[in-house]
């Protein structure tokens, strides 16, 4: 039984308006998709590129320094108006500045303008007027920048040493409780304190464009650079660092700055849990409908109902999850097992488990339908062949039918993953959090914390774009997060497609793509 | 509720050969079968001789496949099917409650019209039935696999690529693989439902030769709508029409000197 090459009737190419119309719609859809990806990529990734800092002299002698953002026609109708990101939010009139082009006298790019990223208050821009080391010595003028750079490099090595000490010495020791361990632990803590104190202290003083002074303690400092003095290679390195920090760090400043690591982690973990939950249920349901149930009117009715469930708006599933999983089952679980911590809920509030379950329910129809289609495509001769060799029905199912249907099942899971990873609305009801810096997996027993709230890329986008204090600042991060969400879904899908391909080359060519 | 409300034509006992019970492998008595309320087999009574090839011929839809599927209880899964009468395999009722269906199907193997190898390697296809039974060492299993493939006249063609996918074989090879797979579980009876109708003439000849060779230790039941084929390979031929057994005789008698006009019309191509 070889797979026949598929012969399909096609519209004759180059003939008739129908073919052109069809081709045109395909081209248009592709273009729209590419435009979307291009926008996300340029806006999202461009954000991490160190843009030049301009020193602008305005009429009347005022000066400002900042990164050019965009230009729009002036509301009054004459000329253009330009937006600068000037940072220094903690000073008066800081962060953003609109400047009319006609008011600009001169623009220059001095190499010594410094952009500083701070833990609080975001960016600061100005000239480095002094650097003060940990012991209080003050270095001014030209020598300040090299001294600052040296100190930052030193801090980096100290930080690495501290992290290594924590992970490789203290954590393993904390698990043991014998004499020697206690002694070693004490020594390690002493070393840790030493490192901490070596890292403490020091600050830098910026002189802003309009002449004010701004002190930044080094503890507050995330990074400092002089974009105008950077070579393209330096910028590339800085860009890479920026992207890496975006991917590996937690959010700051009410989600308008910093990274999205907890959200990536939450999204992937939630989708994986969802797949683990939905696959067995979906596959069993499909097997029941296709292989076990009497093919009568009731089965047909159930099948139609399942298909229609796929069309129910996702927020409805969210409501269901909230009512049944969170309040119903979760509340019951709390009163049985977590009475000690009541009235603060453990499972009786949204969390990873309930979100995964809700999405599993949401995607169940997709998996059932895809698996059923796969099962229906398996010729009855294969089943009879197995039975005729003395296989029981269970053996026939597990040894012949299911392996042959595996690619179809995986197609179902792929579709489910694609749908689940992009859903935000139901999650808002059943467990997503604006900020949950603790990811739901850690070293504490039971390692996977199903009751914890989690962050999600989709919700993070929504939150950063509409609920942050500074939408202007959050926009690039919104684009970057959106791009990341697309990439995460892509990677999840590619994994499943790769798996499916692997299975279908092993089990012959009974798959439809 | 009796299935057969009226006996439309009483079977002409003179046109139906009988065998002594000790020489027959299968005995069918008063077998009727209906799909829902549509009758497919009507009061069949016949014996199938041991270690011979018996062919069932008849027009399409006369119930040949239905009959074969009764013999290894493939109808069990279809709850629409209503059956009456009994089938004895070596004197035991195959529908008796104590009979294990899996065991019965190993004793009565079946090969279908279009080759249905599983999407596994050639080796695994033949091993399938053996693995279900379990309890065999790998050595022993491989020996049986080689024996089965040799019996199905396929060994020489596949011995160097036992790990290749069964679906990479030609149609004729696939059908012989299916036969080997069935032989591996050690059946006493082999049912073949138009085993060559999907194959080219050369593959057909190979299958026919195989059938002739297998009867030394197997009882074969062959369904075919190709009368030359029935004449070439079978020892006895039964002619069915509309679910009834019309004539059953040694093959050369049935084809050269049929007793009944209905049989003659069919084999000479004059359909009633
Ligand atoms: N699964 C089934 N359900 C209902 N009717 C069937 C089924 N299988 C066969 N039949 C009917 O039973 C009759 C005998 O079929 P079959 O045994 O396949 O004939 P043959 O193999 O001689 O061509 C035909 O009329 C056919 O339509
Ligand atoms: Mg048939």
PDB file of C-alpha atoms in Angstrom, chain A residues 326-349 354 451:
ATOM      1  CA  UNK A 326     -10.494  28.390  41.160  1.00  0.00           C
ATOM      2  CA  UNK A 327     -13.504  28.934  43.408  1.00  0.00           C
ATOM      3  CA  UNK A 328     -14.996  25.450  43.211  1.00  0.00           C
ATOM      4  CA  UNK A 329     -12.184  22.936  43.269  1.00  0.00           C
ATOM      5  CA  UNK A 330      -9.516  25.318  44.548  1.00  0.00           C
ATOM      6  CA  UNK A 331     -11.680  26.515  47.403  1.00  0.00           C
ATOM      7  CA  UNK A 332     -12.476  22.928  48.347  1.00  0.00           C
ATOM      8  CA  UNK A 333      -8.795  21.945  48.242  1.00  0.00           C
ATOM      9  CA  UNK A 334      -7.915  24.865  50.475  1.00  0.00           C
ATOM     10  CA  UNK A 335     -10.493  23.919  53.081  1.00  0.00           C
ATOM     11  CA  UNK A 336      -9.261  20.319  53.072  1.00  0.00           C
ATOM     12  CA  UNK A 337      -5.505  20.573  52.882  1.00  0.00           C
ATOM     13  CA  UNK A 338      -4.421  24.167  53.459  1.00  0.00           C
ATOM     14  CA  UNK A 339      -6.636  25.145  56.348  1.00  0.00           C
ATOM     15  CA  UNK A 340      -3.649  26.508  58.235  1.00  0.00           C
ATOM     16  CA  UNK A 341      -3.072  29.338  55.813  1.00  0.00           C
ATOM     17  CA  UNK A 342      -6.725  30.354  55.400  1.00  0.00           C
ATOM     18  CA  UNK A 343      -8.197  32.915  54.877  1.00  0.00           C
ATOM     19  CA  UNK A 344      -5.371  33.627  52.442  1.00  0.00           C
ATOM     20  CA  UNK A 345      -6.008  31.180  49.629  1.00  0.00           C
ATOM     21  CA  UNK A 346      -3.516  28.636  48.285  1.00  0.00           C
ATOM     22  CA  UNK A 347      -5.339  26.944  45.436  1.00  0.00           C
ATOM     23  CA  UNK A 348      -8.459  29.039  45.851  1.00  0.00           C
ATOM     24  CA  UNK A 349      -6.972  31.777  43.732  1.00  0.00           C
ATOM     25  CA  UNK A 354      -5.823  26.427  36.975  1.00  0.00           C
ATOM     26  CA  UNK A 451      -0.471  27.189  42.937  1.00  0.00           C
TER      27      UNK A 451
END
